[in-house]
């Protein structure tokens, strides 16, 4: 961590977190953000695309020091850890000192021009903020930082792209996506630190409206299915197998009928088809 994030007074000497606000009941920005967050979390658990244990969560505070506010990614993924008993307050948010590490990936879904995802907004500067989210994630060592701007709210910061991804390096973040970024359905970027990719996908999710979504994908760009999609894939596979079995049964029946007709003609000629 850099010195401006971790001062002597911030060094963790005890685990008293009674002063921290970990649940403020602030709603998410909008329906699309809420759906997008679930689309980035649910498939990881229902598809078993990752080896357990891991933790995927949406809109949960990431506390990296005892004093000061947390950063709250729209979605995050941390490998090799799992959630503990929710009845204990220290297990209800992502406390770095409890999990022993920062998440591998943090994702921000842009919904307005004041989220500070890449650079500080004018409103944040007026409030005295000095560090954008991208810089904070780099300073605390999050290996992959993702910004998805589906409504093109921060076109200048994104240089017209809808998706940009950065990976940690010795000097800070270096971009994984190409200079022009990603903007078209089917484009994806591989996150080696996670073992999955992120793809732009156009389709229907939970309603009949076609939208552009951000989804996890495999190395070939194939999106990781949701639980519902997985069930539909299995249903279609079972239906194909049923049709194949029925076609095989009909083929066998046709062959049997052909053999019976041939046997009848042989008998009519005085030949016993059963004699060897």
PDB file of C-alpha atoms in Angstrom:
ATOM      1  CA  UNK A   1       0.000   0.000   0.000  1.00  0.00           C
ATOM      2  CA  UNK A   2       1.204   3.523  -0.661  1.00  0.00           C
ATOM      3  CA  UNK A   3       1.969   5.895   2.192  1.00  0.00           C
ATOM      4  CA  UNK A   4      -1.076   8.068   1.509  1.00  0.00           C
ATOM      5  CA  UNK A   5      -3.348   5.070   2.094  1.00  0.00           C
ATOM      6  CA  UNK A   6      -1.504   3.444   4.981  1.00  0.00           C
ATOM      7  CA  UNK A   7      -0.124   5.786   7.627  1.00  0.00           C
ATOM      8  CA  UNK A   8       1.286   4.833  11.021  1.00  0.00           C
ATOM      9  CA  UNK A   9      -2.079   5.452  12.651  1.00  0.00           C
ATOM     10  CA  UNK A  10      -3.711   3.060  10.188  1.00  0.00           C
ATOM     11  CA  UNK A  11      -1.503   0.076  10.992  1.00  0.00           C
ATOM     12  CA  UNK A  12      -3.756  -2.670  12.287  1.00  0.00           C
ATOM     13  CA  UNK A  13      -2.966  -3.476  15.924  1.00  0.00           C
ATOM     14  CA  UNK A  14      -6.397  -4.729  16.987  1.00  0.00           C
ATOM     15  CA  UNK A  15      -9.569  -6.016  15.410  1.00  0.00           C
ATOM     16  CA  UNK A  16     -12.029  -3.601  16.982  1.00  0.00           C
ATOM     17  CA  UNK A  17     -14.340  -2.629  14.121  1.00  0.00           C
ATOM     18  CA  UNK A  18     -17.223  -1.271  16.181  1.00  0.00           C
ATOM     19  CA  UNK A  19     -16.600   2.206  14.750  1.00  0.00           C
ATOM     20  CA  UNK A  20     -16.971   1.098  11.118  1.00  0.00           C
ATOM     21  CA  UNK A  21     -20.198   1.481   9.169  1.00  0.00           C
ATOM     22  CA  UNK A  22     -20.537  -1.745   7.220  1.00  0.00           C
ATOM     23  CA  UNK A  23     -24.241  -1.639   6.327  1.00  0.00           C
ATOM     24  CA  UNK A  24     -25.754   1.737   5.436  1.00  0.00           C
ATOM     25  CA  UNK A  25     -28.807   0.458   3.502  1.00  0.00           C
ATOM     26  CA  UNK A  26     -27.950   2.699   0.535  1.00  0.00           C
ATOM     27  CA  UNK A  27     -29.783   1.340  -2.544  1.00  0.00           C
ATOM     28  CA  UNK A  28     -28.032   0.460  -5.783  1.00  0.00           C
ATOM     29  CA  UNK A  29     -28.114   2.987  -8.598  1.00  0.00           C
ATOM     30  CA  UNK A  30     -30.698   1.447 -10.900  1.00  0.00           C
ATOM     31  CA  UNK A  31     -32.295  -1.806 -12.061  1.00  0.00           C
ATOM     32  CA  UNK A  32     -29.732  -2.377 -14.801  1.00  0.00           C
ATOM     33  CA  UNK A  33     -26.839  -2.064 -12.348  1.00  0.00           C
ATOM     34  CA  UNK A  34     -28.544  -4.469  -9.952  1.00  0.00           C
ATOM     35  CA  UNK A  35     -29.165  -7.019 -12.708  1.00  0.00           C
ATOM     36  CA  UNK A  36     -25.626  -6.637 -14.027  1.00  0.00           C
ATOM     37  CA  UNK A  37     -24.197  -7.249 -10.576  1.00  0.00           C
ATOM     38  CA  UNK A  38     -26.151 -10.495 -10.225  1.00  0.00           C
ATOM     39  CA  UNK A  39     -25.087 -11.584 -13.703  1.00  0.00           C
ATOM     40  CA  UNK A  40     -21.459 -11.281 -12.595  1.00  0.00           C
ATOM     41  CA  UNK A  41     -21.963 -13.260  -9.365  1.00  0.00           C
ATOM     42  CA  UNK A  42     -24.608 -15.979  -9.786  1.00  0.00           C
ATOM     43  CA  UNK A  43     -23.053 -17.845 -12.761  1.00  0.00           C
ATOM     44  CA  UNK A  44     -19.792 -18.350 -10.887  1.00  0.00           C
ATOM     45  CA  UNK A  45     -21.600 -20.314  -8.195  1.00  0.00           C
ATOM     46  CA  UNK A  46     -24.166 -22.151 -10.330  1.00  0.00           C
ATOM     47  CA  UNK A  47     -21.779 -23.172 -13.132  1.00  0.00           C
ATOM     48  CA  UNK A  48     -18.774 -24.206 -11.018  1.00  0.00           C
ATOM     49  CA  UNK A  49     -16.525 -22.405 -13.494  1.00  0.00           C
ATOM     50  CA  UNK A  50     -13.997 -21.850 -10.704  1.00  0.00           C
ATOM     51  CA  UNK A  51     -12.509 -24.279  -8.232  1.00  0.00           C
ATOM     52  CA  UNK A  52     -13.708 -23.769  -4.667  1.00  0.00           C
ATOM     53  CA  UNK A  53     -13.207 -21.979  -2.441  1.00  0.00           C
ATOM     54  CA  UNK A  54     -13.787 -18.513  -3.823  1.00  0.00           C
ATOM     55  CA  UNK A  55     -15.888 -15.500  -2.967  1.00  0.00           C
ATOM     56  CA  UNK A  56     -17.896 -13.499  -5.487  1.00  0.00           C
ATOM     57  CA  UNK A  57     -19.968 -10.615  -4.191  1.00  0.00           C
ATOM     58  CA  UNK A  58     -21.744  -7.460  -5.337  1.00  0.00           C
ATOM     59  CA  UNK A  59     -21.995  -4.056  -3.682  1.00  0.00           C
ATOM     60  CA  UNK A  60     -20.144  -5.135  -0.510  1.00  0.00           C
ATOM     61  CA  UNK A  61     -17.664  -2.919   1.294  1.00  0.00           C
ATOM     62  CA  UNK A  62     -13.969  -3.662   0.777  1.00  0.00           C
ATOM     63  CA  UNK A  63     -12.202  -2.506   3.939  1.00  0.00           C
ATOM     64  CA  UNK A  64      -8.439  -2.201   3.508  1.00  0.00           C
ATOM     65  CA  UNK A  65      -7.658  -0.196   6.681  1.00  0.00           C
ATOM     66  CA  UNK A  66      -9.234   0.266  10.103  1.00  0.00           C
ATOM     67  CA  UNK A  67      -9.659   4.035   9.811  1.00  0.00           C
ATOM     68  CA  UNK A  68     -11.455   5.608   6.877  1.00  0.00           C
ATOM     69  CA  UNK A  69     -14.183   4.629   4.480  1.00  0.00           C
ATOM     70  CA  UNK A  70     -14.121   1.410   2.500  1.00  0.00           C
ATOM     71  CA  UNK A  71     -14.250   1.213  -1.256  1.00  0.00           C
ATOM     72  CA  UNK A  72     -17.370  -0.526  -2.583  1.00  0.00           C
ATOM     73  CA  UNK A  73     -16.915  -2.280  -5.932  1.00  0.00           C
ATOM     74  CA  UNK A  74     -20.037  -3.194  -7.864  1.00  0.00           C
ATOM     75  CA  UNK A  75     -18.664  -6.737  -8.033  1.00  0.00           C
ATOM     76  CA  UNK A  76     -15.548  -8.440  -6.763  1.00  0.00           C
ATOM     77  CA  UNK A  77     -13.966 -11.866  -6.958  1.00  0.00           C
ATOM     78  CA  UNK A  78     -11.485 -13.298  -4.479  1.00  0.00           C
ATOM     79  CA  UNK A  79      -9.940 -16.732  -4.978  1.00  0.00           C
ATOM     80  CA  UNK A  80      -8.975 -19.161  -2.245  1.00  0.00           C
ATOM     81  CA  UNK A  81     -11.285 -17.678   0.407  1.00  0.00           C
ATOM     82  CA  UNK A  82     -14.824 -18.241   1.573  1.00  0.00           C
ATOM     83  CA  UNK A  83     -17.416 -16.439   3.652  1.00  0.00           C
ATOM     84  CA  UNK A  84     -17.763 -17.295   7.310  1.00  0.00           C
ATOM     85  CA  UNK A  85     -20.631 -17.073   9.817  1.00  0.00           C
ATOM     86  CA  UNK A  86     -22.717 -13.986   8.973  1.00  0.00           C
ATOM     87  CA  UNK A  87     -23.857 -13.677  12.603  1.00  0.00           C
ATOM     88  CA  UNK A  88     -20.458 -12.200  13.457  1.00  0.00           C
ATOM     89  CA  UNK A  89     -20.067  -8.587  12.417  1.00  0.00           C
ATOM     90  CA  UNK A  90     -16.500  -9.092  11.252  1.00  0.00           C
ATOM     91  CA  UNK A  91     -17.753 -11.536   8.594  1.00  0.00           C
ATOM     92  CA  UNK A  92     -20.359  -9.294   6.954  1.00  0.00           C
ATOM     93  CA  UNK A  93     -18.007  -7.262   4.757  1.00  0.00           C
ATOM     94  CA  UNK A  94     -14.716  -7.895   3.014  1.00  0.00           C
ATOM     95  CA  UNK A  95     -12.135  -7.008   5.673  1.00  0.00           C
ATOM     96  CA  UNK A  96      -8.703  -7.537   4.146  1.00  0.00           C
ATOM     97  CA  UNK A  97      -7.174  -8.412   7.515  1.00  0.00           C
ATOM     98  CA  UNK A  98      -9.792 -11.166   8.021  1.00  0.00           C
ATOM     99  CA  UNK A  99      -9.409 -12.754   4.584  1.00  0.00           C
ATOM    100  CA  UNK A 100      -5.674 -12.202   4.495  1.00  0.00           C
ATOM    101  CA  UNK A 101      -5.663 -10.794   0.960  1.00  0.00           C
ATOM    102  CA  UNK A 102      -7.305  -8.335  -1.393  1.00  0.00           C
ATOM    103  CA  UNK A 103      -9.632  -9.649  -4.134  1.00  0.00           C
ATOM    104  CA  UNK A 104      -8.130 -10.671  -7.471  1.00  0.00           C
ATOM    105  CA  UNK A 105     -10.665  -8.605  -9.424  1.00  0.00           C
ATOM    106  CA  UNK A 106     -12.874  -5.595  -8.739  1.00  0.00           C
ATOM    107  CA  UNK A 107     -15.479  -4.428 -11.245  1.00  0.00           C
ATOM    108  CA  UNK A 108     -17.137  -1.033 -11.488  1.00  0.00           C
ATOM    109  CA  UNK A 109     -20.345  -0.557 -13.509  1.00  0.00           C
ATOM    110  CA  UNK A 110     -20.707   3.091 -14.474  1.00  0.00           C
ATOM    111  CA  UNK A 111     -24.182   4.522 -13.959  1.00  0.00           C
ATOM    112  CA  UNK A 112     -23.448   8.263 -13.765  1.00  0.00           C
ATOM    113  CA  UNK A 113     -20.632  10.765 -14.160  1.00  0.00           C
ATOM    114  CA  UNK A 114     -19.814  11.029 -10.457  1.00  0.00           C
ATOM    115  CA  UNK A 115     -18.520   7.550  -9.617  1.00  0.00           C
ATOM    116  CA  UNK A 116     -14.780   8.389  -9.865  1.00  0.00           C
ATOM    117  CA  UNK A 117     -14.101   5.063 -11.593  1.00  0.00           C
ATOM    118  CA  UNK A 118     -11.130   6.300 -13.655  1.00  0.00           C
ATOM    119  CA  UNK A 119     -10.603   9.942 -12.684  1.00  0.00           C
ATOM    120  CA  UNK A 120     -12.113  12.177 -10.018  1.00  0.00           C
ATOM    121  CA  UNK A 121     -15.288  14.000 -10.989  1.00  0.00           C
ATOM    122  CA  UNK A 122     -15.567  17.735 -10.463  1.00  0.00           C
ATOM    123  CA  UNK A 123     -18.041  17.151  -7.646  1.00  0.00           C
ATOM    124  CA  UNK A 124     -15.623  14.830  -5.835  1.00  0.00           C
ATOM    125  CA  UNK A 125     -12.763  17.322  -6.191  1.00  0.00           C
ATOM    126  CA  UNK A 126     -14.972  20.003  -4.700  1.00  0.00           C
ATOM    127  CA  UNK A 127     -15.620  17.695  -1.748  1.00  0.00           C
ATOM    128  CA  UNK A 128     -11.889  17.378  -1.199  1.00  0.00           C
ATOM    129  CA  UNK A 129     -11.367  13.854  -2.497  1.00  0.00           C
ATOM    130  CA  UNK A 130      -7.900  13.232  -3.862  1.00  0.00           C
ATOM    131  CA  UNK A 131      -7.838   9.651  -5.175  1.00  0.00           C
ATOM    132  CA  UNK A 132      -9.954   8.006  -7.897  1.00  0.00           C
ATOM    133  CA  UNK A 133     -11.075   4.406  -7.516  1.00  0.00           C
ATOM    134  CA  UNK A 134      -8.625   3.169 -10.154  1.00  0.00           C
ATOM    135  CA  UNK A 135      -5.718   4.569  -8.151  1.00  0.00           C
ATOM    136  CA  UNK A 136      -6.992   3.140  -4.862  1.00  0.00           C
ATOM    137  CA  UNK A 137      -7.382  -0.333  -6.329  1.00  0.00           C
ATOM    138  CA  UNK A 138      -3.857  -0.123  -7.752  1.00  0.00           C
ATOM    139  CA  UNK A 139      -2.398   1.090  -4.464  1.00  0.00           C
ATOM    140  CA  UNK A 140      -3.940  -1.718  -2.395  1.00  0.00           C
ATOM    141  CA  UNK A 141      -2.847  -4.308  -4.958  1.00  0.00           C
ATOM    142  CA  UNK A 142      -6.066  -5.540  -6.608  1.00  0.00           C
ATOM    143  CA  UNK A 143      -4.679  -7.535  -9.523  1.00  0.00           C
ATOM    144  CA  UNK A 144      -7.426  -6.766 -12.078  1.00  0.00           C
ATOM    145  CA  UNK A 145      -9.563  -3.645 -12.273  1.00  0.00           C
ATOM    146  CA  UNK A 146     -12.523  -3.539 -14.647  1.00  0.00           C
ATOM    147  CA  UNK A 147     -14.663  -0.584 -15.731  1.00  0.00           C
ATOM    148  CA  UNK A 148     -17.840  -1.240 -17.730  1.00  0.00           C
ATOM    149  CA  UNK A 149     -19.632   1.849 -19.058  1.00  0.00           C
ATOM    150  CA  UNK A 150     -22.763   0.460 -20.779  1.00  0.00           C
ATOM    151  CA  UNK A 151     -24.577   3.810 -20.934  1.00  0.00           C
ATOM    152  CA  UNK A 152     -21.441   5.721 -22.007  1.00  0.00           C
ATOM    153  CA  UNK A 153     -21.531   8.070 -19.049  1.00  0.00           C
ATOM    154  CA  UNK A 154     -17.758   8.693 -18.942  1.00  0.00           C
ATOM    155  CA  UNK A 155     -16.832   8.593 -22.637  1.00  0.00           C
ATOM    156  CA  UNK A 156     -13.849  10.919 -22.175  1.00  0.00           C
ATOM    157  CA  UNK A 157     -12.255   8.731 -19.489  1.00  0.00           C
ATOM    158  CA  UNK A 158     -13.002   5.582 -21.493  1.00  0.00           C
ATOM    159  CA  UNK A 159     -11.978   7.134 -24.825  1.00  0.00           C
ATOM    160  CA  UNK A 160     -15.281   5.965 -26.303  1.00  0.00           C
ATOM    161  CA  UNK A 161     -14.922   2.332 -25.163  1.00  0.00           C
ATOM    162  CA  UNK A 162     -17.528   0.402 -23.164  1.00  0.00           C
ATOM    163  CA  UNK A 163     -15.068  -1.890 -21.416  1.00  0.00           C
ATOM    164  CA  UNK A 164     -11.529  -1.390 -20.181  1.00  0.00           C
ATOM    165  CA  UNK A 165      -9.487  -3.713 -17.965  1.00  0.00           C
ATOM    166  CA  UNK A 166      -6.223  -3.059 -16.151  1.00  0.00           C
ATOM    167  CA  UNK A 167      -3.780  -5.512 -14.526  1.00  0.00           C
ATOM    168  CA  UNK A 168      -1.387  -4.729 -11.702  1.00  0.00           C
ATOM    169  CA  UNK A 169       2.301  -4.280 -12.487  1.00  0.00           C
ATOM    170  CA  UNK A 170       5.293  -2.974 -10.570  1.00  0.00           C
ATOM    171  CA  UNK A 171       4.625   0.553 -11.769  1.00  0.00           C
ATOM    172  CA  UNK A 172       0.871   0.425 -11.168  1.00  0.00           C
ATOM    173  CA  UNK A 173      -1.863  -0.592 -13.581  1.00  0.00           C
ATOM    174  CA  UNK A 174      -1.228  -1.499 -17.211  1.00  0.00           C
ATOM    175  CA  UNK A 175      -4.159  -1.943 -19.552  1.00  0.00           C
ATOM    176  CA  UNK A 176      -5.069  -5.436 -20.729  1.00  0.00           C
ATOM    177  CA  UNK A 177      -7.594  -4.224 -23.271  1.00  0.00           C
ATOM    178  CA  UNK A 178      -6.344  -2.710 -26.561  1.00  0.00           C
ATOM    179  CA  UNK A 179      -5.905   1.079 -26.878  1.00  0.00           C
ATOM    180  CA  UNK A 180      -9.355   1.426 -28.429  1.00  0.00           C
ATOM    181  CA  UNK A 181     -10.917  -0.651 -25.645  1.00  0.00           C
ATOM    182  CA  UNK A 182     -13.803  -3.069 -26.204  1.00  0.00           C
ATOM    183  CA  UNK A 183     -17.189  -1.957 -27.518  1.00  0.00           C
ATOM    184  CA  UNK A 184     -18.690  -4.757 -29.627  1.00  0.00           C
ATOM    185  CA  UNK A 185     -20.650  -7.864 -28.565  1.00  0.00           C
ATOM    186  CA  UNK A 186     -18.427 -10.923 -28.630  1.00  0.00           C
ATOM    187  CA  UNK A 187     -15.240  -9.060 -27.771  1.00  0.00           C
ATOM    188  CA  UNK A 188     -13.546 -10.358 -24.647  1.00  0.00           C
ATOM    189  CA  UNK A 189     -10.393 -10.045 -22.572  1.00  0.00           C
ATOM    190  CA  UNK A 190      -8.650 -12.827 -20.662  1.00  0.00           C
ATOM    191  CA  UNK A 191      -7.750 -12.294 -16.985  1.00  0.00           C
ATOM    192  CA  UNK A 192      -4.859 -14.625 -16.246  1.00  0.00           C
ATOM    193  CA  UNK A 193      -4.938 -13.785 -12.544  1.00  0.00           C
ATOM    194  CA  UNK A 194      -8.529 -15.016 -12.338  1.00  0.00           C
ATOM    195  CA  UNK A 195      -8.505 -17.899 -14.798  1.00  0.00           C
ATOM    196  CA  UNK A 196     -11.552 -16.473 -16.589  1.00  0.00           C
ATOM    197  CA  UNK A 197     -12.262 -13.808 -19.180  1.00  0.00           C
ATOM    198  CA  UNK A 198     -14.797 -11.003 -19.432  1.00  0.00           C
ATOM    199  CA  UNK A 199     -16.924 -10.655 -22.541  1.00  0.00           C
ATOM    200  CA  UNK A 200     -19.392  -8.151 -23.953  1.00  0.00           C
ATOM    201  CA  UNK A 201     -22.602 -10.084 -24.587  1.00  0.00           C
ATOM    202  CA  UNK A 202     -25.833  -8.918 -26.159  1.00  0.00           C
ATOM    203  CA  UNK A 203     -28.944 -10.800 -25.171  1.00  0.00           C
ATOM    204  CA  UNK A 204     -31.888 -11.171 -22.831  1.00  0.00           C
ATOM    205  CA  UNK A 205     -31.422 -11.556 -19.106  1.00  0.00           C
ATOM    206  CA  UNK A 206     -34.535 -11.949 -16.931  1.00  0.00           C
ATOM    207  CA  UNK A 207     -36.712  -9.965 -19.357  1.00  0.00           C
ATOM    208  CA  UNK A 208     -37.391  -9.773 -23.090  1.00  0.00           C
ATOM    209  CA  UNK A 209     -35.319  -6.652 -23.782  1.00  0.00           C
ATOM    210  CA  UNK A 210     -32.046  -7.104 -25.673  1.00  0.00           C
ATOM    211  CA  UNK A 211     -29.230  -5.336 -23.843  1.00  0.00           C
ATOM    212  CA  UNK A 212     -25.456  -5.325 -23.768  1.00  0.00           C
ATOM    213  CA  UNK A 213     -24.078  -7.060 -20.687  1.00  0.00           C
ATOM    214  CA  UNK A 214     -20.695  -7.834 -19.153  1.00  0.00           C
ATOM    215  CA  UNK A 215     -20.221 -11.553 -18.528  1.00  0.00           C
ATOM    216  CA  UNK A 216     -17.543 -13.983 -17.432  1.00  0.00           C
ATOM    217  CA  UNK A 217     -16.332 -16.257 -20.202  1.00  0.00           C
ATOM    218  CA  UNK A 218     -13.899 -19.089 -20.874  1.00  0.00           C
ATOM    219  CA  UNK A 219     -10.655 -18.816 -22.815  1.00  0.00           C
ATOM    220  CA  UNK A 220     -12.498 -19.135 -26.143  1.00  0.00           C
ATOM    221  CA  UNK A 221     -14.929 -16.333 -25.295  1.00  0.00           C
ATOM    222  CA  UNK A 222     -17.876 -18.628 -24.507  1.00  0.00           C
ATOM    223  CA  UNK A 223     -19.901 -17.003 -21.720  1.00  0.00           C
ATOM    224  CA  UNK A 224     -20.307 -18.828 -18.403  1.00  0.00           C
ATOM    225  CA  UNK A 225     -24.017 -19.767 -18.207  1.00  0.00           C
ATOM    226  CA  UNK A 226     -26.347 -18.710 -15.438  1.00  0.00           C
ATOM    227  CA  UNK A 227     -28.146 -21.389 -13.462  1.00  0.00           C
ATOM    228  CA  UNK A 228     -31.266 -20.936 -15.612  1.00  0.00           C
ATOM    229  CA  UNK A 229     -29.230 -21.080 -18.814  1.00  0.00           C
ATOM    230  CA  UNK A 230     -27.458 -24.191 -17.568  1.00  0.00           C
ATOM    231  CA  UNK A 231     -30.799 -25.907 -16.935  1.00  0.00           C
ATOM    232  CA  UNK A 232     -31.998 -24.919 -20.417  1.00  0.00           C
ATOM    233  CA  UNK A 233     -28.795 -26.272 -21.953  1.00  0.00           C
ATOM    234  CA  UNK A 234     -29.331 -29.566 -20.121  1.00  0.00           C
ATOM    235  CA  UNK A 235     -32.981 -29.636 -21.225  1.00  0.00           C
ATOM    236  CA  UNK A 236     -32.009 -29.100 -24.852  1.00  0.00           C
ATOM    237  CA  UNK A 237     -29.276 -31.739 -24.575  1.00  0.00           C
ATOM    238  CA  UNK A 238     -31.759 -34.224 -23.115  1.00  0.00           C
ATOM    239  CA  UNK A 239     -34.240 -33.396 -25.889  1.00  0.00           C
ATOM    240  CA  UNK A 240     -31.585 -33.982 -28.561  1.00  0.00           C
ATOM    241  CA  UNK A 241     -30.650 -37.308 -26.961  1.00  0.00           C
ATOM    242  CA  UNK A 242     -34.331 -38.291 -26.839  1.00  0.00           C
ATOM    243  CA  UNK A 243     -34.760 -37.483 -30.539  1.00  0.00           C
ATOM    244  CA  UNK A 244     -31.601 -39.418 -31.363  1.00  0.00           C
ATOM    245  CA  UNK A 245     -32.845 -42.434 -29.387  1.00  0.00           C
ATOM    246  CA  UNK A 246     -36.221 -42.242 -31.108  1.00  0.00           C
ATOM    247  CA  UNK A 247     -34.548 -41.993 -34.519  1.00  0.00           C
ATOM    248  CA  UNK A 248     -32.411 -45.046 -33.687  1.00  0.00           C
ATOM    249  CA  UNK A 249     -35.511 -46.964 -32.552  1.00  0.00           C
ATOM    250  CA  UNK A 250     -37.319 -46.103 -35.772  1.00  0.00           C
ATOM    251  CA  UNK A 251     -34.265 -47.115 -37.829  1.00  0.00           C
ATOM    252  CA  UNK A 252     -34.108 -50.460 -36.038  1.00  0.00           C
ATOM    253  CA  UNK A 253     -37.846 -50.991 -36.574  1.00  0.00           C
ATOM    254  CA  UNK A 254     -37.486 -50.207 -40.284  1.00  0.00           C
ATOM    255  CA  UNK A 255     -34.637 -52.710 -40.595  1.00  0.00           C
ATOM    256  CA  UNK A 256     -36.708 -55.337 -38.791  1.00  0.00           C
ATOM    257  CA  UNK A 257     -39.684 -54.782 -41.106  1.00  0.00           C
ATOM    258  CA  UNK A 258     -37.412 -54.980 -44.171  1.00  0.00           C
ATOM    259  CA  UNK A 259     -35.977 -58.274 -42.930  1.00  0.00           C
ATOM    260  CA  UNK A 260     -39.468 -59.663 -42.326  1.00  0.00           C
ATOM    261  CA  UNK A 261     -40.607 -58.781 -45.863  1.00  0.00           C
ATOM    262  CA  UNK A 262     -37.515 -60.437 -47.340  1.00  0.00           C
ATOM    263  CA  UNK A 263     -38.152 -63.557 -45.279  1.00  0.00           C
ATOM    264  CA  UNK A 264     -41.744 -63.736 -46.535  1.00  0.00           C
ATOM    265  CA  UNK A 265     -40.611 -63.542 -50.178  1.00  0.00           C
ATOM    266  CA  UNK A 266     -38.076 -66.314 -49.599  1.00  0.00           C
ATOM    267  CA  UNK A 267     -40.750 -68.543 -48.056  1.00  0.00           C
ATOM    268  CA  UNK A 268     -43.007 -67.867 -51.049  1.00  0.00           C
ATOM    269  CA  UNK A 269     -40.199 -69.247 -53.232  1.00  0.00           C
ATOM    270  CA  UNK A 270     -39.948 -72.333 -51.053  1.00  0.00           C
ATOM    271  CA  UNK A 271     -36.823 -71.245 -49.298  1.00  0.00           C
ATOM    272  CA  UNK A 272     -36.608 -71.389 -45.519  1.00  0.00           C
ATOM    273  CA  UNK A 273     -34.740 -68.210 -44.430  1.00  0.00           C
ATOM    274  CA  UNK A 274     -34.065 -69.750 -41.021  1.00  0.00           C
ATOM    275  CA  UNK A 275     -31.952 -72.573 -42.407  1.00  0.00           C
ATOM    276  CA  UNK A 276     -28.228 -71.828 -42.207  1.00  0.00           C
TER     277      UNK A 276
END
